[in-house]
PDB file of C-alpha atoms in Angstrom:
ATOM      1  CA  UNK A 164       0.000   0.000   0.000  1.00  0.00           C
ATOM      2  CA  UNK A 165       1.188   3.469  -1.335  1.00  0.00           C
ATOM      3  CA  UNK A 166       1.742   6.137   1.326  1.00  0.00           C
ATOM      4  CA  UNK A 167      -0.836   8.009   0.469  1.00  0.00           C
ATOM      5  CA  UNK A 168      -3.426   5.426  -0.036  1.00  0.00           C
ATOM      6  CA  UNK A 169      -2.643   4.668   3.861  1.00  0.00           C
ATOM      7  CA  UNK A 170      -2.795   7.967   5.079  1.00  0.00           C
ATOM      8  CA  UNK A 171      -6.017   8.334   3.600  1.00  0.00           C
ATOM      9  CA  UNK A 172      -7.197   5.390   5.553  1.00  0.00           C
ATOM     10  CA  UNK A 173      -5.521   6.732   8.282  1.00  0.00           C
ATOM     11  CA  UNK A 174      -7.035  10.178   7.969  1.00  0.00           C
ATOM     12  CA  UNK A 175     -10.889   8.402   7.169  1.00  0.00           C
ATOM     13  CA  UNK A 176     -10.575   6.699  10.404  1.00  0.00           C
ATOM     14  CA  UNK A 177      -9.513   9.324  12.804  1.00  0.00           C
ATOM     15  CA  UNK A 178     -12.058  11.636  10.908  1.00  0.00           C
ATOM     16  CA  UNK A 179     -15.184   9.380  11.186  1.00  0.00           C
ATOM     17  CA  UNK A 180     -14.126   9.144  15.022  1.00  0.00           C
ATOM     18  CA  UNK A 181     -14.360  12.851  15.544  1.00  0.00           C
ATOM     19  CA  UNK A 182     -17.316  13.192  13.768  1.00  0.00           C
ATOM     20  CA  UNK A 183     -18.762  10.411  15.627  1.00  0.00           C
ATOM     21  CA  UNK A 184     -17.858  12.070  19.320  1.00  0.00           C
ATOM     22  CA  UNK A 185     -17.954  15.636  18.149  1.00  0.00           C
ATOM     23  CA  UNK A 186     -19.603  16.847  14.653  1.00  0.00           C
ATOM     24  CA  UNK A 187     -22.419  14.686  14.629  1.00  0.00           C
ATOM     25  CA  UNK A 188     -23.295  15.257  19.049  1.00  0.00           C
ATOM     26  CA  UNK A 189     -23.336  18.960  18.519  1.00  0.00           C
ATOM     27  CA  UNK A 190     -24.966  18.858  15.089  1.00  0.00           C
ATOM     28  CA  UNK A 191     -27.957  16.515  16.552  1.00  0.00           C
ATOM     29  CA  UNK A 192     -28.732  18.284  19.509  1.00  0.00           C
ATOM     30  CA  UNK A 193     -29.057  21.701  17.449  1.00  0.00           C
ATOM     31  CA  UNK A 194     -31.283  20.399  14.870  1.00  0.00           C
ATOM     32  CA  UNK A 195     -33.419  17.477  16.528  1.00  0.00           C
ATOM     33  CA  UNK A 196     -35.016  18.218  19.868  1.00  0.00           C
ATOM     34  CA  UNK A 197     -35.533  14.531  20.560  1.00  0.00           C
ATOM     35  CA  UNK A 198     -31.524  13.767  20.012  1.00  0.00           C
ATOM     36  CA  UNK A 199     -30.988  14.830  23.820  1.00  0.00           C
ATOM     37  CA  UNK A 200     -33.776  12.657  25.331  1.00  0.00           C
ATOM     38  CA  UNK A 201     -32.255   9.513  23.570  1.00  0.00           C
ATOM     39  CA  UNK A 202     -30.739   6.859  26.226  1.00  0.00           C
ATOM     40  CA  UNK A 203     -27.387   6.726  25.850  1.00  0.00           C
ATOM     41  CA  UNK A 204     -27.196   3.564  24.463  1.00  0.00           C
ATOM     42  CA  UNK A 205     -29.594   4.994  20.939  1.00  0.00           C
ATOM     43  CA  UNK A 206     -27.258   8.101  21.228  1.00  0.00           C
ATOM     44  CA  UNK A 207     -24.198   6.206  20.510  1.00  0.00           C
ATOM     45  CA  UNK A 208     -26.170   4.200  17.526  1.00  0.00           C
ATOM     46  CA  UNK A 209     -27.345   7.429  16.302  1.00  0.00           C
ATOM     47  CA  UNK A 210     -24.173   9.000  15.908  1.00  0.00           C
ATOM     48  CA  UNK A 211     -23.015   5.797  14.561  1.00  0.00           C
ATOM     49  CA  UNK A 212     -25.892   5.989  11.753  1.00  0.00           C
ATOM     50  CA  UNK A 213     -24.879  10.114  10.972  1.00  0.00           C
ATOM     51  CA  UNK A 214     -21.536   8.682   9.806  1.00  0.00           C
ATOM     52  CA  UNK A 215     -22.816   5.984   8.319  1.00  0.00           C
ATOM     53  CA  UNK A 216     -24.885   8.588   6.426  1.00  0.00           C
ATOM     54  CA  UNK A 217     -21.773  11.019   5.650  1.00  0.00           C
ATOM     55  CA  UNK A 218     -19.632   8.200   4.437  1.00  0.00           C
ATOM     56  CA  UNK A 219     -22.142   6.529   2.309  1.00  0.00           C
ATOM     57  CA  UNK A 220     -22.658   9.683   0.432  1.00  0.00           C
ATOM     58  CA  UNK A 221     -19.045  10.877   0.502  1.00  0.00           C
ATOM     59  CA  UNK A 222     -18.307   7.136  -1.478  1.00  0.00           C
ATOM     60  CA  UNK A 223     -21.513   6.732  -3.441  1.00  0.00           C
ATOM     61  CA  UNK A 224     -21.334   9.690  -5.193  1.00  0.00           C
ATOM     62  CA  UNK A 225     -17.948   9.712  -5.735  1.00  0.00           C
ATOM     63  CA  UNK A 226     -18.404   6.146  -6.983  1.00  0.00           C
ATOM     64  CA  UNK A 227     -21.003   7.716  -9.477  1.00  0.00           C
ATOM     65  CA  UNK A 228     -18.241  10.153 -10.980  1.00  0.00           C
ATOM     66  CA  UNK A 229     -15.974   7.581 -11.310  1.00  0.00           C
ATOM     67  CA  UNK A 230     -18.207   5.443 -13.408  1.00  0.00           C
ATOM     68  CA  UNK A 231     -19.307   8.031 -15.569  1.00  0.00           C
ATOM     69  CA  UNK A 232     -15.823   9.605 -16.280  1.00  0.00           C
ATOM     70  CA  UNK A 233     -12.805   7.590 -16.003  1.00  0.00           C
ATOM     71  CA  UNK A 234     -12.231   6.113 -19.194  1.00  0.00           C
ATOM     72  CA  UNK A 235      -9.396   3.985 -17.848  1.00  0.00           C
ATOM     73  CA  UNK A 236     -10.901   2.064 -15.312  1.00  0.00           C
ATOM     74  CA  UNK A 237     -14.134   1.510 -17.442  1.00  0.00           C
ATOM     75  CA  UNK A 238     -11.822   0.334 -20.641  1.00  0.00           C
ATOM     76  CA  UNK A 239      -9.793  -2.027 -18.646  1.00  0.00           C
ATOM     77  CA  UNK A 240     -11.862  -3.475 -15.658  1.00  0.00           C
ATOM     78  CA  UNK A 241      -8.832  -5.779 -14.290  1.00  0.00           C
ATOM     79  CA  UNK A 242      -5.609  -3.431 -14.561  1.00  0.00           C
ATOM     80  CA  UNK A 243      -6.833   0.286 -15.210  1.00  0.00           C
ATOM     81  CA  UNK A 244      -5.407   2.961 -13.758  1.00  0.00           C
ATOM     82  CA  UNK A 245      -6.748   2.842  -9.915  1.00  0.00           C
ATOM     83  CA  UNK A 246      -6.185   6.197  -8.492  1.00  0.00           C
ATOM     84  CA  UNK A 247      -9.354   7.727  -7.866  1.00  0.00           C
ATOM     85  CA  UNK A 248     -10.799   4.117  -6.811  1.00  0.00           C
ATOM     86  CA  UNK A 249      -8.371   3.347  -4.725  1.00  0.00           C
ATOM     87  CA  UNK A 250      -8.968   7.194  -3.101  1.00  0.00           C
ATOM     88  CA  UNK A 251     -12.239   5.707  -2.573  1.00  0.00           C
ATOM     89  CA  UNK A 252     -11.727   2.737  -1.499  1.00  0.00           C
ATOM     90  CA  UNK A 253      -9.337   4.034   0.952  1.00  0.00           C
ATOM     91  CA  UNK A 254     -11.757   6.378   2.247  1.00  0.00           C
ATOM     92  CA  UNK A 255     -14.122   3.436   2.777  1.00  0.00           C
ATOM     93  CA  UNK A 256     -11.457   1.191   4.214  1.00  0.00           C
ATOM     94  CA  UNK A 257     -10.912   3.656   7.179  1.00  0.00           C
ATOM     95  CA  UNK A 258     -14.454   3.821   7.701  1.00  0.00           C
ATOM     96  CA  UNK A 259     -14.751   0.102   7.835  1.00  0.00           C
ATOM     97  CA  UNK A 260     -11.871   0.036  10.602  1.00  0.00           C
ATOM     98  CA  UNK A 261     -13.777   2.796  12.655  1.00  0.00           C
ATOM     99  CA  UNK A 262     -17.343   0.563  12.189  1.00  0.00           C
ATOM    100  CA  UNK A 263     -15.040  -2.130  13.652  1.00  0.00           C
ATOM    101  CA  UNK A 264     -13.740  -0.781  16.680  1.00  0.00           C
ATOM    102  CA  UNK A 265     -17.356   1.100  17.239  1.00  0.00           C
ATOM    103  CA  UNK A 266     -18.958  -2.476  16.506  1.00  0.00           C
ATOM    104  CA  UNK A 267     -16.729  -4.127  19.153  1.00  0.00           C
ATOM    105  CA  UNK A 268     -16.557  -1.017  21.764  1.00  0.00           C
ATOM    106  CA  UNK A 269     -20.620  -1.636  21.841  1.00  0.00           C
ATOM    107  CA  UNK A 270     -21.193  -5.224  21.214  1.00  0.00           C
ATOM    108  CA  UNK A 271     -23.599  -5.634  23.951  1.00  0.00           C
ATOM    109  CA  UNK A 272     -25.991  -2.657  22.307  1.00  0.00           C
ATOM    110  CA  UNK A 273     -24.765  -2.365  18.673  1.00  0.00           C
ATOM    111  CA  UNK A 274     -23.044  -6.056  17.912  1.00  0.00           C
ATOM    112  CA  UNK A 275     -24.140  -7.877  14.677  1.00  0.00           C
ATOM    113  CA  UNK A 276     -22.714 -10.293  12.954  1.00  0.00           C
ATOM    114  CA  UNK A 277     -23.605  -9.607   9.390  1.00  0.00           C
ATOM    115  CA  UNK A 278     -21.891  -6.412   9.888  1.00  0.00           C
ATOM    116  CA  UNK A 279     -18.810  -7.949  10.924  1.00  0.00           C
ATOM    117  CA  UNK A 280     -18.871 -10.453   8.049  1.00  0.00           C
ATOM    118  CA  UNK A 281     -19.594  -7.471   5.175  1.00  0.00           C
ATOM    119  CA  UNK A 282     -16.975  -5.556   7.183  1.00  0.00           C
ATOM    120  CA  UNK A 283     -14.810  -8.668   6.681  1.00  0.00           C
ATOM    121  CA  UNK A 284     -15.413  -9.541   3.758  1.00  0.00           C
ATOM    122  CA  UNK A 285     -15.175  -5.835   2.040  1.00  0.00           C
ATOM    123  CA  UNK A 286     -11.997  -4.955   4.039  1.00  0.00           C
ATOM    124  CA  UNK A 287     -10.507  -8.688   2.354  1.00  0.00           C
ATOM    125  CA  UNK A 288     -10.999  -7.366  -1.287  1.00  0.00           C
ATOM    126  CA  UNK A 289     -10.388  -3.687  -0.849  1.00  0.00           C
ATOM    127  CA  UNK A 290      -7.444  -5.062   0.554  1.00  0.00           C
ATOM    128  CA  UNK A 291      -5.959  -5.930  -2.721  1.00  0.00           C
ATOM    129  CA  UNK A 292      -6.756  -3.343  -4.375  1.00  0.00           C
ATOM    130  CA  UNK A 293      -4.831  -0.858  -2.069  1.00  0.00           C
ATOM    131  CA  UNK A 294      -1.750  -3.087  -2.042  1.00  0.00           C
ATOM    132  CA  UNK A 295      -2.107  -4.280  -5.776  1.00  0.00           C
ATOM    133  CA  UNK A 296      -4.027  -1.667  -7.665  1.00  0.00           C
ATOM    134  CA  UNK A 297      -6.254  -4.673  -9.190  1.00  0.00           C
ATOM    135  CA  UNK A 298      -9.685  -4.307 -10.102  1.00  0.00           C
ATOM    136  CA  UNK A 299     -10.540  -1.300 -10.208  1.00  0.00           C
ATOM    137  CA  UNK A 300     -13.679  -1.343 -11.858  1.00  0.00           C
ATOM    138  CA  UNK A 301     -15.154  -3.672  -9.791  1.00  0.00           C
ATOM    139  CA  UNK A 302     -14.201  -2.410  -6.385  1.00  0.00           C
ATOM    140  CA  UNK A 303     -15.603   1.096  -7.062  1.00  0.00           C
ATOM    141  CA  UNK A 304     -19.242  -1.029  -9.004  1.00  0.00           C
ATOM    142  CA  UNK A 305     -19.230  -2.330  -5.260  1.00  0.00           C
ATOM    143  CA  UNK A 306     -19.169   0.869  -3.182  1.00  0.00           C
ATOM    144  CA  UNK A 307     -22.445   2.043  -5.753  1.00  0.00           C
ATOM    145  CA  UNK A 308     -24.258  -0.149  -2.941  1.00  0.00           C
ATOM    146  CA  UNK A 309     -23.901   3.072  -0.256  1.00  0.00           C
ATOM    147  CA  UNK A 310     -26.697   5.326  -2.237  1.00  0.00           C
ATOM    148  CA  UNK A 311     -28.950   3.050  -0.627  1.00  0.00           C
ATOM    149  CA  UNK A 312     -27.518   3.514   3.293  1.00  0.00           C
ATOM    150  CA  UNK A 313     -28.859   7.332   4.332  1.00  0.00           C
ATOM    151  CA  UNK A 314     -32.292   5.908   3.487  1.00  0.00           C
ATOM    152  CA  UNK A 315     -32.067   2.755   5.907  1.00  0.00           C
ATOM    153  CA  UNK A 316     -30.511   4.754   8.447  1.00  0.00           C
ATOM    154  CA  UNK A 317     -33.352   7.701   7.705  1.00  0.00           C
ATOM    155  CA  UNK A 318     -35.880   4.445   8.813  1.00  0.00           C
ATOM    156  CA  UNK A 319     -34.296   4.026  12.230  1.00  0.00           C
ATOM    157  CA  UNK A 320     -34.406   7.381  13.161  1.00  0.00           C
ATOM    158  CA  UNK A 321     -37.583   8.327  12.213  1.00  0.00           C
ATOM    159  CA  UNK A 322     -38.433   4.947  14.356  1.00  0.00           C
ATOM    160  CA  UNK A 323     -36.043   6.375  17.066  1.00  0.00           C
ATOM    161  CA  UNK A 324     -38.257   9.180  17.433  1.00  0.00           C
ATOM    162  CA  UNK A 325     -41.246   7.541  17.808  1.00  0.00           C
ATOM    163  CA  UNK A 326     -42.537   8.581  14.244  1.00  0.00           C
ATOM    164  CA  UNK A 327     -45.868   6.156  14.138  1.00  0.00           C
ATOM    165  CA  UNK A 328     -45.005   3.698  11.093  1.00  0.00           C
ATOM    166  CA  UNK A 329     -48.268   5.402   9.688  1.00  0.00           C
ATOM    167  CA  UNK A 330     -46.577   8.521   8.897  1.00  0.00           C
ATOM    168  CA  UNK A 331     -46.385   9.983   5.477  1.00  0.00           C
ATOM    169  CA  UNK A 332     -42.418  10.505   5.909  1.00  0.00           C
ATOM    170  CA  UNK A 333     -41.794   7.257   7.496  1.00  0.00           C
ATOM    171  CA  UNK A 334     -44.381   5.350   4.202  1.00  0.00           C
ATOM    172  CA  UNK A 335     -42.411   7.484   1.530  1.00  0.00           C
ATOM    173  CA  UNK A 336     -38.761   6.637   3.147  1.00  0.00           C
ATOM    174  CA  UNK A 337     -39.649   3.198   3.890  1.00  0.00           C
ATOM    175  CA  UNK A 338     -40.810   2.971  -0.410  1.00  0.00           C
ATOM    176  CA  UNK A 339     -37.551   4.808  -1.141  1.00  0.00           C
ATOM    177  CA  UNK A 340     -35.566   2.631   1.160  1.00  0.00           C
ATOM    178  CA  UNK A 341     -36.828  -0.447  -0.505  1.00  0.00           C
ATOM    179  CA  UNK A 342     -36.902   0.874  -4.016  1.00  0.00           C
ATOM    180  CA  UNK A 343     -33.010   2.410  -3.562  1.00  0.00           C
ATOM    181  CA  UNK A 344     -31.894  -0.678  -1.933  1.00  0.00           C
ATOM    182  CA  UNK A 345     -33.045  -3.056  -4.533  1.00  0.00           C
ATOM    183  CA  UNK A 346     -31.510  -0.640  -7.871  1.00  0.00           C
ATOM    184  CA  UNK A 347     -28.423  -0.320  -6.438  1.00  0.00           C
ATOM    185  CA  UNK A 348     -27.443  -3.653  -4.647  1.00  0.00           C
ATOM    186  CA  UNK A 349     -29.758  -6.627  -6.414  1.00  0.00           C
ATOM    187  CA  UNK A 350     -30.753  -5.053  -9.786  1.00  0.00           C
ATOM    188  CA  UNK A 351     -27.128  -4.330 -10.506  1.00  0.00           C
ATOM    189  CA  UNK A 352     -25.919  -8.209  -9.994  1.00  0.00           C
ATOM    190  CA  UNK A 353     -26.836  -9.862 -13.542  1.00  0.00           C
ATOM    191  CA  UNK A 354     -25.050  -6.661 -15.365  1.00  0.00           C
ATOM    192  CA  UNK A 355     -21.944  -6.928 -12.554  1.00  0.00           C
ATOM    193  CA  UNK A 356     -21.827 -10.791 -12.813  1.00  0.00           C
ATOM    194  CA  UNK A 357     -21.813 -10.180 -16.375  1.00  0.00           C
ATOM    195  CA  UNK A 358     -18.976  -8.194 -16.341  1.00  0.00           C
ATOM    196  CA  UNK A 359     -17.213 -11.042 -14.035  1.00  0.00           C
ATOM    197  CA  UNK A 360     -18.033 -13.250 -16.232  1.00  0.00           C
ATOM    198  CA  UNK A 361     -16.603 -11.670 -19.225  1.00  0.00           C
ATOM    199  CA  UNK A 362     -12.949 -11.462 -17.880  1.00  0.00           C
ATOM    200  CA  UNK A 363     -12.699 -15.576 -17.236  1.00  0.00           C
ATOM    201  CA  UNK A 364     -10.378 -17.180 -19.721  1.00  0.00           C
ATOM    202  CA  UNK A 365      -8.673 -13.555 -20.550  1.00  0.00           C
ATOM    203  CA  UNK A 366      -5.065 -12.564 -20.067  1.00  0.00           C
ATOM    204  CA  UNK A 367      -5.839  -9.809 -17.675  1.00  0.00           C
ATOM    205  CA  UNK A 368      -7.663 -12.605 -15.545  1.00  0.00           C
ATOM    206  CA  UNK A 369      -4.533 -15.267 -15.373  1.00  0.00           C
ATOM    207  CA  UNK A 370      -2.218 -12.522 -13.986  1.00  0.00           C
ATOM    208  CA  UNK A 371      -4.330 -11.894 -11.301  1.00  0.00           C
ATOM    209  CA  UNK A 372      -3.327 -14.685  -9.708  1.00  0.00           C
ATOM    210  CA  UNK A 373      -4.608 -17.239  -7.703  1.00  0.00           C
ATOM    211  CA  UNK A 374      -4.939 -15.250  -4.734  1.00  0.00           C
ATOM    212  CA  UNK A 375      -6.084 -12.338  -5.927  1.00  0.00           C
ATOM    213  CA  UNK A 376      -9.101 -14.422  -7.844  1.00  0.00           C
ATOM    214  CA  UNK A 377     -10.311 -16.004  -5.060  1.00  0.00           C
ATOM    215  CA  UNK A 378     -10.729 -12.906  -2.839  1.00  0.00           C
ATOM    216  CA  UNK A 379     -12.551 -10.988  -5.498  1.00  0.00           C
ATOM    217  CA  UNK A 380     -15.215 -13.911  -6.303  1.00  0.00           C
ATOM    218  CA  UNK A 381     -15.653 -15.195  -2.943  1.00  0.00           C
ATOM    219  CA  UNK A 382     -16.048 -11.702  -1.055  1.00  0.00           C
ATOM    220  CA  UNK A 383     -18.887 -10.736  -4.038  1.00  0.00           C
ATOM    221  CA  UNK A 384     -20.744 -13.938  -3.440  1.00  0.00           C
ATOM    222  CA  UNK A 385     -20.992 -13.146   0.304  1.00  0.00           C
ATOM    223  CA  UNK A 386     -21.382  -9.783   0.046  1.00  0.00           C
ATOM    224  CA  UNK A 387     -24.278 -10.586  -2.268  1.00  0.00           C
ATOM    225  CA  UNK A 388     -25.691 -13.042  -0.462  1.00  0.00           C
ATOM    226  CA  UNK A 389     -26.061 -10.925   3.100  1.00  0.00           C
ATOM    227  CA  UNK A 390     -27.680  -8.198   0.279  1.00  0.00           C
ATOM    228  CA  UNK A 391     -30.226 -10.553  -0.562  1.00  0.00           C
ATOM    229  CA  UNK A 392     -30.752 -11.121   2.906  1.00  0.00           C
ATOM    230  CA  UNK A 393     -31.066  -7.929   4.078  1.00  0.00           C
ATOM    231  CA  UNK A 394     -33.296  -6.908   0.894  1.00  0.00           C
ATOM    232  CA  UNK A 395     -35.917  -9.821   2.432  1.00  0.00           C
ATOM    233  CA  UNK A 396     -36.102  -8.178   5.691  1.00  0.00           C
ATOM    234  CA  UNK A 397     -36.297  -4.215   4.273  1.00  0.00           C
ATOM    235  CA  UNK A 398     -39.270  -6.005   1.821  1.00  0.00           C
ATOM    236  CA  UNK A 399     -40.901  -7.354   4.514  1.00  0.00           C
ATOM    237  CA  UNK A 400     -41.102  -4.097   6.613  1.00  0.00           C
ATOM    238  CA  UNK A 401     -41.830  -2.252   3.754  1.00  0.00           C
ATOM    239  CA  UNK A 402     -44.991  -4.522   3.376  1.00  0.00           C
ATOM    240  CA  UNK A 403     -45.986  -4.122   7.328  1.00  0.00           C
ATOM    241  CA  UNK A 404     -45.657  -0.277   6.832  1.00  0.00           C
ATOM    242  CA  UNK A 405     -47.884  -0.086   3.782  1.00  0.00           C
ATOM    243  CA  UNK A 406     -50.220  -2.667   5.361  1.00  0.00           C
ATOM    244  CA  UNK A 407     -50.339   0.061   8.576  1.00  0.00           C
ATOM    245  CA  UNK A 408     -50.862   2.923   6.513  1.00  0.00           C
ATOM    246  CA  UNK A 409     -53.622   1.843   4.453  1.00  0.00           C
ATOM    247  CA  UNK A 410     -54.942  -0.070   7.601  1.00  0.00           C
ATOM    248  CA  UNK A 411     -54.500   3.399   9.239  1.00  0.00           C
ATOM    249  CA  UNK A 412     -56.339   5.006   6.456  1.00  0.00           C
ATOM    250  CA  UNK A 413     -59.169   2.475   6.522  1.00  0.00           C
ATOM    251  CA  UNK A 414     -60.091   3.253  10.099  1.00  0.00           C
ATOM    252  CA  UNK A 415     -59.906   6.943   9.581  1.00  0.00           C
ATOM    253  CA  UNK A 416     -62.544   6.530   6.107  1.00  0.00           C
ATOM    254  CA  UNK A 417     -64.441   4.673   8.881  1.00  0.00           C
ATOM    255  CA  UNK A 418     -64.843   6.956  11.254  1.00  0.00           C
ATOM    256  CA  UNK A 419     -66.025   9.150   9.061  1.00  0.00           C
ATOM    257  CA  UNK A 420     -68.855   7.424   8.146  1.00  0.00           C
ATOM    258  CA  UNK A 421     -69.326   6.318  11.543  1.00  0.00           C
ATOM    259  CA  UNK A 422     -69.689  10.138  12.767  1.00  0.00           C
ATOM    260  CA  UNK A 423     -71.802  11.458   9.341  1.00  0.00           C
ATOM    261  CA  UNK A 424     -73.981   8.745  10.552  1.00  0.00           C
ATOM    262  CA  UNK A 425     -74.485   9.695  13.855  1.00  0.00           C
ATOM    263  CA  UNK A 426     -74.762  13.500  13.021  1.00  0.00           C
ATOM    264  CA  UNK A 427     -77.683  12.282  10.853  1.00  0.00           C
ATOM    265  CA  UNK A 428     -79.215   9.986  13.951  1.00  0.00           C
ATOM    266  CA  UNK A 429     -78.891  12.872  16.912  1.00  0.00           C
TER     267      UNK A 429
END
């Protein structure tokens, strides 16, 4: 790893810290009344979540540019020129450390263990492409999976706050949430696994090396498969907040009726 692919990680990780104990405390308690009457436990989650937020859309977007505009990595998938993905991935590797050491800090209130794994398993790829400047392409197709973070995080504050699940912000995040999640991290696999695909057999692939092969492959499949997961779960909540808001909506229509009839009766 270059030097300044590790001070970047470095820099990521000491910078999500502070903005975990400093930016995001001060920030929360001057914009959301209800921040300061969390228990300390949801405080520590919340200001996990706000840099969850920041990074997602720090890498996502950034992901975006790079798949619209370098011509390098999107002409050679295997071996183009890394240096904005592996600014990127940097970025998200120190962010992945912080998660980490947050994760373990608060196992008792925050563990999970498909966090570790994804943490795992994305920290296992990225690492070659810091060290080895392989794969460019796909590492930075990967990190296109963050768009769809502010909006899950979104969900557990509004449910933080006691939003009821009826609400028309908590319906229209919760349909945005599901919608986001499934573009950017199942509707992209056939045209990524594609693109996998393509590169077996080739000359780029072989120099890879062993290694380097397995890491990529196995890492997607279980990053995929804890996607599809997760997707199940945000479907099925999705469902049970639709269900409550027309359910919701039903029993207002009803008393409606219910008090035009008795108007009609007194």
């Amino acid at each position: 790893m270059e030097t300044r692919e590790l001070t970047v990680v470095a820099g990521s990780f000491v910078g999500f810290q502070l903005l975990f104990s400093v930016a995001s405390p001060l920030f929360s308690s001057a914009f959301t009344p209800g921040y300061s009457r969390l228990p300390p436990s949801k405080l520590t989650e919340w200001n996990s979540r706000l840099v969850s937020t920041v990074h997602a859309l720090i890498v996502g977007l950034f992901c975006l540019y790079i798949l619209w505009f370098d011509d390098a990595v999107n002409a050679d998938p295997v071996w183009g020129d890394p240096g904005l993905v592996k600014l990127n991935v940097a970025i998200t590797c120190g962010y992945l450390l912080y998660d980490l050491v947050l994760l373990a800090s608060n196992w008792s209130t925050m563990g999970d263990g498909f966090f570790v794994c994804h943490h795992l398993a994305a920290l296992y790829a990225y690492g070659y492409v810091l060290t080895r400047g392989v794969l460019p392409y796909f590492a930075n197709f990967r990190l296109i999976s963050e768009l769809s973070t502010p909006f899950v995080n979104q969900r557990w504050f509004y449910e933080v706050l006691k939003y009821p699940r009826s609400d028309r912000l908590v319906v229209a995040n919760g349909m945005a949430m599901a919608v986001v999640f499934f573009m950017v991290r199942i509707f992209v696999m056939p045209p990524y696994w594609a693109r996998v695909f393509a590169t077996f057999g080739t000359e780029a692939f072989e120099r890879l090396g062993v290694g380097a092969q397995v890491a990529w492959i196995t890492s997607c499949i279980a990053l995929d498969i804890l996607n599809t997961i997760w997707m199940y779960k945000i479907a099925r909540g999705c469902y049970k907040v639709m269900m409550g808001a027309r359910a919701g909506k039903a029993v207002g229509v009803s008393q409606v009726k219910q008090n035009h009839m008795n108007n009609h009766t007194d």
